[in-house]
Coordinates of C-alpha atoms in Angstrom, one line a residue:
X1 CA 17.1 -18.4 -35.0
X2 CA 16.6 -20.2 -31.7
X3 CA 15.7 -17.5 -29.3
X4 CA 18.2 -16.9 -26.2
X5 CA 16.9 -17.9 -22.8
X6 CA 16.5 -15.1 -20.2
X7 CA 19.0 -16.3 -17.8
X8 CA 22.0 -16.4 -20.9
X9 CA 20.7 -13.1 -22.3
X10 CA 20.8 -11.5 -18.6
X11 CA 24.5 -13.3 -18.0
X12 CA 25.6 -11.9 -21.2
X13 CA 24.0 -8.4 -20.5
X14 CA 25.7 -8.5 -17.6
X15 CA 29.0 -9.3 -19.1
X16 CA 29.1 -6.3 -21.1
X17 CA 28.6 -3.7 -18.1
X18 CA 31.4 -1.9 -16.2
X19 CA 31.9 -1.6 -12.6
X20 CA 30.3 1.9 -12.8
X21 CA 27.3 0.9 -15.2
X22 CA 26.4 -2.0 -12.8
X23 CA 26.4 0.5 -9.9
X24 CA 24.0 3.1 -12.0
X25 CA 21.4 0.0 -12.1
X26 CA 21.4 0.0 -8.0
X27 CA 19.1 2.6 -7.4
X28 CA 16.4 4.5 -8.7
X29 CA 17.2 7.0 -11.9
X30 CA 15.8 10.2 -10.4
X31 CA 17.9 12.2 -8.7
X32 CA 17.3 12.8 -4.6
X33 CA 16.6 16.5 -5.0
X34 CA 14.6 16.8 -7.7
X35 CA 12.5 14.0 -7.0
X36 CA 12.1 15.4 -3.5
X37 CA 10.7 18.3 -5.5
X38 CA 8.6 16.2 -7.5
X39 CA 6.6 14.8 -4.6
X40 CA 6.2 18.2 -2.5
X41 CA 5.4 20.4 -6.1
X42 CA 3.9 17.7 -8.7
X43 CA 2.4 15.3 -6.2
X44 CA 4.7 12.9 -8.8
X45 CA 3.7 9.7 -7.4
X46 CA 0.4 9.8 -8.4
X47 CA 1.7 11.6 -12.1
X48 CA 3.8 9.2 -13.5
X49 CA 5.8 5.6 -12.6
X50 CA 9.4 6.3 -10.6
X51 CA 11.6 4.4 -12.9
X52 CA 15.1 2.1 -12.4
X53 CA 17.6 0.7 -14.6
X54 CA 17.9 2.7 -17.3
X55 CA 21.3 2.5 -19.2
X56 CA 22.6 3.6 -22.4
X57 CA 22.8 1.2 -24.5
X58 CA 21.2 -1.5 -22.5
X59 CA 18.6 -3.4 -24.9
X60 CA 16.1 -3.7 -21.8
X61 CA 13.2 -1.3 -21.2
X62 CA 13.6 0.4 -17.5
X63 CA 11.9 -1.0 -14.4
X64 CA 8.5 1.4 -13.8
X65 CA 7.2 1.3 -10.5
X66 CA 3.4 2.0 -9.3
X67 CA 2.0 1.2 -6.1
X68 CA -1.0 0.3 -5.1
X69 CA -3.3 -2.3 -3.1
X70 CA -6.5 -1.3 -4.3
X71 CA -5.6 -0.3 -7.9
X72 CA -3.0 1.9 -9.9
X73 CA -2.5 4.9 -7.6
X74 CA -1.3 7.0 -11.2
X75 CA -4.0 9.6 -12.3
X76 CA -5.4 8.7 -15.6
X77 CA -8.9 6.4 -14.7
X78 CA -7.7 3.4 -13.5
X79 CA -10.1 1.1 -11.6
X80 CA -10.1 1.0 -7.8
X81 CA -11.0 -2.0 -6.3
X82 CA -11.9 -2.7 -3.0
X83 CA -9.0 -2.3 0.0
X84 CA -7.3 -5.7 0.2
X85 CA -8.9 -6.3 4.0
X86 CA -12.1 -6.0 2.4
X87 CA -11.2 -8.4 -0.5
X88 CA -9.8 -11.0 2.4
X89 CA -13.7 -11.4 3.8
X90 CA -14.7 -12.9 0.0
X91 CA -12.4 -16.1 0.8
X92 CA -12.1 -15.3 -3.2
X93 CA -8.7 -16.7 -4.6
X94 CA -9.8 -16.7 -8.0
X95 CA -11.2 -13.5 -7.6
X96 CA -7.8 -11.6 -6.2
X97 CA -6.3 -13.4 -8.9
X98 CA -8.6 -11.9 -11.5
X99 CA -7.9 -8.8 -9.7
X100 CA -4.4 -8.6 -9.6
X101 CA -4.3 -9.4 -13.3
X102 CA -7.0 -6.3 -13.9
X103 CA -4.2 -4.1 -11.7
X104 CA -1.5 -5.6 -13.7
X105 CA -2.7 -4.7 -17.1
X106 CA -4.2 -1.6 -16.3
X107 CA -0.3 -0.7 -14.8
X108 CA 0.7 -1.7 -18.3
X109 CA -1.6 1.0 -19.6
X110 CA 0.3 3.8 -18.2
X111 CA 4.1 2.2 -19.4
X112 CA 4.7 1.0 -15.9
X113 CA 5.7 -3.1 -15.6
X114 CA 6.3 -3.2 -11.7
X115 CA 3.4 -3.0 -9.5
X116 CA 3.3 -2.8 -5.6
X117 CA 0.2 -4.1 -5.1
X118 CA 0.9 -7.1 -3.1
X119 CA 0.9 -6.6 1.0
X120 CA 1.0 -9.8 3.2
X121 CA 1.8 -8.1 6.3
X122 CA 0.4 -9.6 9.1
X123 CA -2.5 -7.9 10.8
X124 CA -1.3 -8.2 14.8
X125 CA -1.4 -4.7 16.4
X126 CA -6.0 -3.9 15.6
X127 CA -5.3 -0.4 15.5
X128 CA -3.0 -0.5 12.8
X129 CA -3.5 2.0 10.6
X130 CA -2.3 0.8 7.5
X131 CA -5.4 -2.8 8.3
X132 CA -7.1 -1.8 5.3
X133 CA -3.9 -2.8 2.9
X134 CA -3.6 -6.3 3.9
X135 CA -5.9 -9.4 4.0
X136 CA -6.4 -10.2 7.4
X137 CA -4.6 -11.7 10.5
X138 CA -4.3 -15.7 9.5
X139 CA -0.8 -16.4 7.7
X140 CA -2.1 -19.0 5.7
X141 CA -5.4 -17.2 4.7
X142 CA -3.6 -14.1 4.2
X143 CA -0.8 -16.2 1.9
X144 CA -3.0 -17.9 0.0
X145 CA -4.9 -14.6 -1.3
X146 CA -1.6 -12.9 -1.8
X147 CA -0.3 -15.9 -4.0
X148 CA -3.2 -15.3 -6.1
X149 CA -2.9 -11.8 -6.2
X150 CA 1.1 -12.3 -7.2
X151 CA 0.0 -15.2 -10.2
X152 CA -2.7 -12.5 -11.7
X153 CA 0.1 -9.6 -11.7
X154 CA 3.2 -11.9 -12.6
X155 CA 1.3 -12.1 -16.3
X156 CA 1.6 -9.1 -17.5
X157 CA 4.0 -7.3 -14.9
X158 CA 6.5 -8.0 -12.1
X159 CA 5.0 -8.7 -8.8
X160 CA 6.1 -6.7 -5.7
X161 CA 5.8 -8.4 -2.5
X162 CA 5.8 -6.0 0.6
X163 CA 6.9 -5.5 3.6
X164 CA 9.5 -7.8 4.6
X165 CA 9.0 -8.6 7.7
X166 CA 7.1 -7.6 10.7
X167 CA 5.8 -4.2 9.8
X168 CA 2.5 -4.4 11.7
X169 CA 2.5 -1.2 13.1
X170 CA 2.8 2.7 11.4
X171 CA 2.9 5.3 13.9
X172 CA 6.4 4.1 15.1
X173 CA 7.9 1.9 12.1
X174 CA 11.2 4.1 11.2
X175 CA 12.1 3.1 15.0
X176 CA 10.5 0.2 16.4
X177 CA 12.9 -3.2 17.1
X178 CA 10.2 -6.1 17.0
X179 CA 11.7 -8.8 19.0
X180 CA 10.6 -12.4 17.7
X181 CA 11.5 -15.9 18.3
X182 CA 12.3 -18.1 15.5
X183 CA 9.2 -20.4 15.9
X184 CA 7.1 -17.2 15.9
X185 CA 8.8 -15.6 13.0
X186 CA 8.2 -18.8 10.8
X187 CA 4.8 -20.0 11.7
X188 CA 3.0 -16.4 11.8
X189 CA 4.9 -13.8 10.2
X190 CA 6.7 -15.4 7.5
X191 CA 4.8 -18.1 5.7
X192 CA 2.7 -15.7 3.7
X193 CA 5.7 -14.0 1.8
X194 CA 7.0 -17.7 1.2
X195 CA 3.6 -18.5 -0.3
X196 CA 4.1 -15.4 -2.6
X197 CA 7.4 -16.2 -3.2
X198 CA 6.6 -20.0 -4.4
X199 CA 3.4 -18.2 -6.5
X200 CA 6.5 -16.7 -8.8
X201 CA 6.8 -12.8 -7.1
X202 CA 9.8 -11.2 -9.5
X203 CA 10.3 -8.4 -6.3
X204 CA 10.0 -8.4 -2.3
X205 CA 10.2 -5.1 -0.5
X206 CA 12.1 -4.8 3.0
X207 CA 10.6 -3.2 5.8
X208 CA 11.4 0.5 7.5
X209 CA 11.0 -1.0 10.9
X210 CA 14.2 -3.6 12.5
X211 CA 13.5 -7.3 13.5
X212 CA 15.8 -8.6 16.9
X213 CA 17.9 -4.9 16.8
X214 CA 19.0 -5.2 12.7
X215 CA 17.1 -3.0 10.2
X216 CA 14.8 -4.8 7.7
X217 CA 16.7 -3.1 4.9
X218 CA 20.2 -4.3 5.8
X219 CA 19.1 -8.0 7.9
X220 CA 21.2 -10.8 6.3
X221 CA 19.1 -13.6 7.8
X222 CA 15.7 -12.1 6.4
X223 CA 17.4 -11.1 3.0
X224 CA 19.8 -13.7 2.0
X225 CA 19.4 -16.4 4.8
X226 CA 15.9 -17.1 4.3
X227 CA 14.6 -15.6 1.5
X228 CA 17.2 -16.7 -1.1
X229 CA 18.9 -19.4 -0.1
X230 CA 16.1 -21.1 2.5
X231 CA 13.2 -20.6 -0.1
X232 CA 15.4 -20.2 -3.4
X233 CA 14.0 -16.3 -3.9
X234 CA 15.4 -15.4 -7.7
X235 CA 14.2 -12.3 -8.0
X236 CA 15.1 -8.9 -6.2
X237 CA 15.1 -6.9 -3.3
X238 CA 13.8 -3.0 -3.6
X239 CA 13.7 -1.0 -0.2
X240 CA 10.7 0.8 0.8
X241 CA 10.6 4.4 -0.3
X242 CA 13.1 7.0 0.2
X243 CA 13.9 5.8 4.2
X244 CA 14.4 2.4 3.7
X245 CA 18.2 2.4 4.1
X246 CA 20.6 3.2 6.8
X247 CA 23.8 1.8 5.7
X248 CA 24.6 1.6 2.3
X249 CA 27.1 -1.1 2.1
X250 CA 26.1 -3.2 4.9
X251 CA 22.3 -3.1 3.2
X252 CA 23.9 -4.9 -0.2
X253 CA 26.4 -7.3 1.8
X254 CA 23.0 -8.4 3.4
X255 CA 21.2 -9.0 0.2
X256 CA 19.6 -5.6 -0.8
X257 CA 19.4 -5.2 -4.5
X258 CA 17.6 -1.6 -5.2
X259 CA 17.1 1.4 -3.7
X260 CA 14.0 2.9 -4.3
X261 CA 13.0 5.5 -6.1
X262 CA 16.2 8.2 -5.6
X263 CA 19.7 8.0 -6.1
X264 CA 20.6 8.3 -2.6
X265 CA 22.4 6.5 -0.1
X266 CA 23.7 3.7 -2.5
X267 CA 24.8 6.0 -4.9
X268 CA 27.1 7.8 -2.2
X269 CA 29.0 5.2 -0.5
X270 CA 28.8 1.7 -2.8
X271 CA 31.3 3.5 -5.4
X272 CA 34.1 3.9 -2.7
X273 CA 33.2 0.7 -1.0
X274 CA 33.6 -1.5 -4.5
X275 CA 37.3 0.9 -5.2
X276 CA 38.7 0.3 -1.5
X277 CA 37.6 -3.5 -1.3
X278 CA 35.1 -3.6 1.4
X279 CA 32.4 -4.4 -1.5
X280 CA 33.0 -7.4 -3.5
X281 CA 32.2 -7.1 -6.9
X282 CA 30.6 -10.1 -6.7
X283 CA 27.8 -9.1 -4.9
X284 CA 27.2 -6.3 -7.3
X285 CA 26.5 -8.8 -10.2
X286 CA 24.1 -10.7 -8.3
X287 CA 22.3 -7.8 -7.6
X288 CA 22.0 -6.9 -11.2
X289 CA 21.7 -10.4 -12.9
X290 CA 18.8 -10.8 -10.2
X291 CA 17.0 -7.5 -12.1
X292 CA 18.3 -8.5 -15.3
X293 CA 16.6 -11.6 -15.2
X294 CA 13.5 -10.7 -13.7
X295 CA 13.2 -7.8 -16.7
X296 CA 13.5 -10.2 -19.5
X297 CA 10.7 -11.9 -18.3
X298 CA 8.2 -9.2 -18.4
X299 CA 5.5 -9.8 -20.9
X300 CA 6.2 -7.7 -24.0
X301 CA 3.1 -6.2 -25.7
X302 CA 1.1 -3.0 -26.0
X303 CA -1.5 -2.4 -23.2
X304 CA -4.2 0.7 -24.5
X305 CA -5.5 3.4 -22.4
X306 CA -8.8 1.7 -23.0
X307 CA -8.1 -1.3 -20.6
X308 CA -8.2 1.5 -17.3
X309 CA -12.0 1.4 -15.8
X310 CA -13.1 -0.6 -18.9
X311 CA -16.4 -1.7 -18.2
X312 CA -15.4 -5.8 -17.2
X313 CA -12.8 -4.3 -14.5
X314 CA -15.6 -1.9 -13.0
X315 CA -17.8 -5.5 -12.8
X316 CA -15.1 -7.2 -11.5
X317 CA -14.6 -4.3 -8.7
X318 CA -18.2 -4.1 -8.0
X319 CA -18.4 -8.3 -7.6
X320 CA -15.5 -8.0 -5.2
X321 CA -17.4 -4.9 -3.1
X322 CA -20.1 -7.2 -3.2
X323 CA -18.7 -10.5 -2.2
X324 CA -16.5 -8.3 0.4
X325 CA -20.0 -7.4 2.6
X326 CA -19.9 -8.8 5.3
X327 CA -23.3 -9.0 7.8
X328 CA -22.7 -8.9 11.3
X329 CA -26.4 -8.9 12.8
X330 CA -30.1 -9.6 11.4
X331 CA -32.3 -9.7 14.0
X332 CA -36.1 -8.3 13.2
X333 CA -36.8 -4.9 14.7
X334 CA -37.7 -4.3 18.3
X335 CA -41.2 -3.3 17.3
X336 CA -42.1 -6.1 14.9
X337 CA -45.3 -7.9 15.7
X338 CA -46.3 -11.4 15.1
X339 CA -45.0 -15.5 15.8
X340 CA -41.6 -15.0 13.1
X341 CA -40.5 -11.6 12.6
X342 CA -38.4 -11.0 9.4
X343 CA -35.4 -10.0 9.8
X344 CA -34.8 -6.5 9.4
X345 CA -32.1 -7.2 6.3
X346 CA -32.6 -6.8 3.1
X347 CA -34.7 -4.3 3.3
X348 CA -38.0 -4.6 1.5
X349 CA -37.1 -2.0 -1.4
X350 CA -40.0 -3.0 -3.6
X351 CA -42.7 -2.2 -0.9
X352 CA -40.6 1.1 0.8
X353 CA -42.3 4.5 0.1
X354 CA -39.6 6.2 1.8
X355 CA -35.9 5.6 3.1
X356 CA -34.0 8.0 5.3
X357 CA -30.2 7.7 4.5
X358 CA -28.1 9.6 7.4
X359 CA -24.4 10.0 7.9
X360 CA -21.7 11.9 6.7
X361 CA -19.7 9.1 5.0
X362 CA -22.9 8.4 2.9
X363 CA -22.8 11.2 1.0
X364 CA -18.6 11.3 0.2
X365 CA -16.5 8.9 -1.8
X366 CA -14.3 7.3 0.8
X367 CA -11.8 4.7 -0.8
X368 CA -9.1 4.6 1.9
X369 CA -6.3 6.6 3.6
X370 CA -4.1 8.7 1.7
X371 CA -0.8 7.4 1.8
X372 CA 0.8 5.4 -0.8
X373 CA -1.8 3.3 -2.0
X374 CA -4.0 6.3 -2.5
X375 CA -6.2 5.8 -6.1
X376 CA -7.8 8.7 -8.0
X377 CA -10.6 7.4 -9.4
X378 CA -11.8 10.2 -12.6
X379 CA -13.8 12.5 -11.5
X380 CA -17.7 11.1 -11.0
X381 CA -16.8 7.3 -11.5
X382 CA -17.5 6.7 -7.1
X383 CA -20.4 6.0 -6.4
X384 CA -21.5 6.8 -3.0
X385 CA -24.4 4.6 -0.4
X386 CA -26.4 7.7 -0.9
X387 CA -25.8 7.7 -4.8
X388 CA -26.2 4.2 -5.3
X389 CA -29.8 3.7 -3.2
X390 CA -31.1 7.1 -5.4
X391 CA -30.1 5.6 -8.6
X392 CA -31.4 1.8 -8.2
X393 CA -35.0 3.0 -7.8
X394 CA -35.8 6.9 -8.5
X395 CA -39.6 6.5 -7.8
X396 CA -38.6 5.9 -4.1
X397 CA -38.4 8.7 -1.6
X398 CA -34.5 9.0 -0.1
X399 CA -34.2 11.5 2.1
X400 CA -30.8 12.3 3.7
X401 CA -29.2 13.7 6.7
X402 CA -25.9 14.5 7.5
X403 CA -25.8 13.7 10.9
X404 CA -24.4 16.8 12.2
X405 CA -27.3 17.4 14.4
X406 CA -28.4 14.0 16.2
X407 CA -32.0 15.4 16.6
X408 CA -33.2 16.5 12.8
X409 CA -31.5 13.6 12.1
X410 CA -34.0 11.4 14.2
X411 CA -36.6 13.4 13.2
X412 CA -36.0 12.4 9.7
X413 CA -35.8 9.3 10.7
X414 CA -39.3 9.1 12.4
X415 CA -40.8 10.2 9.1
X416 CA -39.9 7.1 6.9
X417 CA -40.6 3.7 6.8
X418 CA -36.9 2.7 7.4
X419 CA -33.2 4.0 7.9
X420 CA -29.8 3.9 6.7
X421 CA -27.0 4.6 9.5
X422 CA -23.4 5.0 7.6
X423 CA -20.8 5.6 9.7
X424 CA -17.1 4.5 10.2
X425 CA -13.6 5.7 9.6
X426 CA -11.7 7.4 6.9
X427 CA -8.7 9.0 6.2
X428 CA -8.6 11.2 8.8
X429 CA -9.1 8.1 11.8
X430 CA -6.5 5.6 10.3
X431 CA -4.1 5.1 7.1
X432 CA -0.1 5.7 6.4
X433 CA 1.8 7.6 8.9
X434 CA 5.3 9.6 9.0
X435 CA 6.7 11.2 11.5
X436 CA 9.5 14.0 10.7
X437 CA 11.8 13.3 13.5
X438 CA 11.6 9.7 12.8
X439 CA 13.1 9.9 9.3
X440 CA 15.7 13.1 9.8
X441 CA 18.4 10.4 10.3
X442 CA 17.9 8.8 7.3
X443 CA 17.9 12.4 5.5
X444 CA 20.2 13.4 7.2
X445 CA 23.1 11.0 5.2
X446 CA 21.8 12.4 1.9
X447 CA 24.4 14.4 0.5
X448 CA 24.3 17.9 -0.6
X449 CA 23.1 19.0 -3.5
X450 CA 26.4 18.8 -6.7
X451 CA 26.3 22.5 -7.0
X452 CA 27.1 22.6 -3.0
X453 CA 29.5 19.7 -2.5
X454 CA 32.1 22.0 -3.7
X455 CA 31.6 25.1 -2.0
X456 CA 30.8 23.7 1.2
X457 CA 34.2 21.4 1.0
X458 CA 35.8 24.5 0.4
X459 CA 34.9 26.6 3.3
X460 CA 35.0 23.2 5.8
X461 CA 31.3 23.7 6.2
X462 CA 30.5 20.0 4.6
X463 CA 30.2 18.7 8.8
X464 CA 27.4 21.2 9.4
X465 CA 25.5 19.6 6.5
X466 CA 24.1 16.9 8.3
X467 CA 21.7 19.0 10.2
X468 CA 20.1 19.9 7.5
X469 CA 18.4 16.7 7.5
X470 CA 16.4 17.5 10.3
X471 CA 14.8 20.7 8.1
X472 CA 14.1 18.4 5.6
X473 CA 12.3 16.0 7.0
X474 CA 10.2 18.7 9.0
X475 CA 8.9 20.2 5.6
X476 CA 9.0 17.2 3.8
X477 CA 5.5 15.7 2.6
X478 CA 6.4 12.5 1.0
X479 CA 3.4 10.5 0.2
X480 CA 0.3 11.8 -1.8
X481 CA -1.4 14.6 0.6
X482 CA -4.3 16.3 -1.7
X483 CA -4.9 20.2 -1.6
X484 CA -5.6 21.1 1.6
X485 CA -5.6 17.4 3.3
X486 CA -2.9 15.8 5.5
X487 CA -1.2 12.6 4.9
X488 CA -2.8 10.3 7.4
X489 CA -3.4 9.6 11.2
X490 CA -1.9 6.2 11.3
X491 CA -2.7 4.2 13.9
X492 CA -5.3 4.2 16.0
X493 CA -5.5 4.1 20.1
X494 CA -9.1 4.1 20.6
X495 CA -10.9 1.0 18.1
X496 CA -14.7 2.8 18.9
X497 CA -16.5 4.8 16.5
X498 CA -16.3 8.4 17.4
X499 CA -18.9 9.7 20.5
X500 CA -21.2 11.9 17.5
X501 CA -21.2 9.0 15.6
X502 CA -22.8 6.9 18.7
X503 CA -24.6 9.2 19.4
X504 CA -26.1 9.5 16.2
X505 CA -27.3 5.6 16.1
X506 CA -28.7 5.4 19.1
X507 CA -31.0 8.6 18.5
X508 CA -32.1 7.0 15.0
X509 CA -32.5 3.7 15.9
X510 CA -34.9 5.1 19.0
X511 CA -37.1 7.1 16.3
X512 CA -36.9 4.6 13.9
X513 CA -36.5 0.6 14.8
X514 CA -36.1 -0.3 11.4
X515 CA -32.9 1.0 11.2
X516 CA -29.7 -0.4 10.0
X517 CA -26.5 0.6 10.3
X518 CA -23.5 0.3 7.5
X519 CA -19.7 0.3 8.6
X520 CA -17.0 1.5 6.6
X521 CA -13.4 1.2 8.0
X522 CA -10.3 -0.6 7.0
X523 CA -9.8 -1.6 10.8
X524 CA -11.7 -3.0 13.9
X525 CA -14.2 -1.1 15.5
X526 CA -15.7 -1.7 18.2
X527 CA -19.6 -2.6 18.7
X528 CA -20.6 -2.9 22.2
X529 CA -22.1 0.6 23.5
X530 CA -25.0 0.5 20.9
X531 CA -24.6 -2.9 19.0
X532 CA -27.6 -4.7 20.9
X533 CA -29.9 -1.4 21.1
X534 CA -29.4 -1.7 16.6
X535 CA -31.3 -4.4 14.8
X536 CA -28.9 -4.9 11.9

């Protein structure tokens, strides 16, 4: 039997739906409530994929998202990588290829077949505090790595391309109007999402922020007039998570296809819209042949468990950590004798007898922020600066310091033949960023609860519902907050390391001149109070 060609089967599954079936395959199949449950009780998005499409009787597995950048963010041992801005310093397109097809089939592993892993947002604003998720600040270096990153995933899974367009900027992104000029918008901000686009992405996600006054969500030019008809864009269009719409209908007439991950705003107003003619029908059926067809074309296949943190994705993580170093200074120390000083990099690990290894970020695992692309590596698997230089040679001396106290740290230093200053940022300086009173409006047009909507109707309290909203979003803690954490700073207004932390290098690197000191941070941080006093 000749087998049927996606785009036939998808016309003729499409064929066989009614108004009300097409509708159901709009938004995400958990309900609002529940799902808000889910998050705040289960920490859900990091226990199982947030799943789409499901039908009875529709021959098609469901959509099953995952996020993230730097590896499956679903608990379970999958492999994380490197943060994308890291992986953008290797110049590797081969190697984010490789990687994106490691993310792709570990996804697989844990039954989901839509992964959010590719982010070409530009990096513009240098205290953004979402830097670490994307490659870097060129369009066409950031659009070629993110082409490679969609081929690798678009094997085994369906690509999704985020956030369409603009969104450079957290702390204010459910309310900031980014004002552009068409040359601008196409020569910096756009030609990366084309690239991933022409690489053969199955999803793009729209932005929370607007672009010349019209929300991301709901923009016909970004949606429809250059995505699908200016670059020819077959795939589909999922909003960002839980706020990404404002208005329902006006969102699909300008080329939305999915709301993402609740049924929410779509589900309350598209049904009325289609029944009272201000929704044509035939926008509904190219919303849902554009899924249809992206489905069918989903690898089939069984993925094991096994594939998650197998030993060649663990090398292929540590080659891009490696490749991603980047060295910024290698002068020899200030006290080095002789015509040609070494340099003070590499250290000379055969010949050291001792090593003093200081900082507080040495001695914790420290993978990123913890919004949505937060991983949870099993328990053990990170290895820390601290671990790694007392495991490569146990016979050597490593002594370690907190950094707490500047002094004992210097004193330590002064007693071995070289130091180790790690320092930088982490969750708690930079990383995803909601603020409640910027999404209440968005919660606020979620309707009530089904067991409510009648009673309140009935006592003509329905009007004071929308209030509510504002409640919600005070106590709401979308995102992935551990025990005990909060969910992120977001951006940053000052782009120096913190005063203890310069403090700290310049008291070790005046006990000890062979010092050298180790940034980690997804963003720019700025060198010049102690960079020339530090030898590398």
């Amino acid at each position: 039997m000749t087998p049927v060609a996606p785009e036939a089967r998808a016309e003729a599954l499409l064929a066989g739906l009614t108004p009300a079936e097409k509708l159901a395959l709009l938004d995400g199949d958990t309900p609002f409530w529940s799902g808000m449950a889910d998050i705040a009780l289960h920490d859900a998005s990091h226990r199982h994929p947030w799943p789409a499409g499901s039908l009875p009787g529709l021959d098609l597995p469901p959509l099953q998202f995952v996020d993230g950048p730097r590896g499956v963010v679903l608990e379970g041992g999958a492999t994380t990588f490197p943060v994308p801005i890291a992986r953008g310093a290797s110049w590797d397109v081969d190697l984010e290829q490789r990687i994106g097809e490691a993310m792709a089939v570990e996804a697989r592993s844990f039954g989901a077949n839509w992964l959010a892993a590719v982010c070409v947002n530009l990096l513009r604003h240098p205290g953004w505090g979402r830097a670490q998720e994307t490659y870097g600040e060129d369009p066409v270096h950031v659009g070629a790595l993110g082409a490679a990153m969609t081929r690798g995933i678009q094997r085994h899974a369906i690509a999704c391309v985020k956030h369409l367009a603009l969104n450079s900027i957290d702390s204010s992104r459910f309310r900031v109007d980014v004002r552009v000029d068409a040359r601008t918008l196409h020569e910096l901000y756009l030609p990366q999402f084309r690239d991933c686009v022409e690489a053969g992405a199955g999803s793009v996600m729209s932005a929370y922020n607007r672009v010349n006054g019209t929300w991301c969500g709901q923009h016909p030019e970004l949606l429809t007039g250059i995505l699908k008809r200016r670059w020819g864009f077959r795939g589909f269009v999922v909003t960002d998570f839980i706020f990404g719409l404002r208005d329902g209908v006006e969102a699909l007439l300008a080329g939305q296809d999915l709301e993402m991950p609740f049924r929410m705003i779509f589900e309350a107003v598209l049904a009325p819209a289609l029944a009272h003619g201000r929704l044509p029908i035939g926008r509904v059926d190219d919303a849902v042949l554009r899924q249809l067809r992206t489905r069918l074309a989903v690898p089939t296949g069984v993925y094991p468990r096994q594939l998650r943190g197998c030993p060649a994705h663990r090398s292929l993580a540590r080659e891009a950590a490696t490749k991603a170093i980047v060295l910024l200074k290698n002068a020899p120390p200030s006290a080095a004798a002789g015509p040609r000083p070494s340099p003070s990099a590499p250290l000379p690990f055969a010949d050291l007898q001792s090593l003093a290894v200081i900082g507080e970020l040495a001695a914790v695992p420290n993978l990123g922020d913890r919004g949505s692309s937060d991983t949870r590596p099993a328990p053990g698997v990170v290895v820390t600066p601290l671990d790694g230089l007392r495991s490569s040679d146990p016979r050597r001396r490593v002594r370690f310091a907190s950094g707490t106290d500047p002094a004992a740290a210097a004193n330590l230093a002064a007693g071995c033949e070289a130091a180790v200053v790690v320092v930088g940022l982490d969750w708690r300086d930079e990383g995803e960023h909601i603020h409640p009173g910027d999404i209440a409006p968005v919660l606020r047009q979620v309707p009530p609860p089904d067991p409510l909507r009648p009673l309140l109707d009935r006592i003509g309290l329905r009007r004071l519902w929308s209030p509510v909203g504002w409640l919600m979003a005070a106590i709401t803690r979308f995102g992935s907050a551990r025990p005990g954490g909060d969910f992120a700073a977001g951006d940053r207004t000052d782009l120096g390391l913190d005063p203890a932390q310069q403090q700290l290098i310049r008291a070790v690197v005046a006990a000890n001149p062979r010092t050298v000191v180790v940034l980690m941070g997804g963003g720019a941080i700025l060198m010049e109070p102690w960079r020339q006093a530090v030898p590398a």
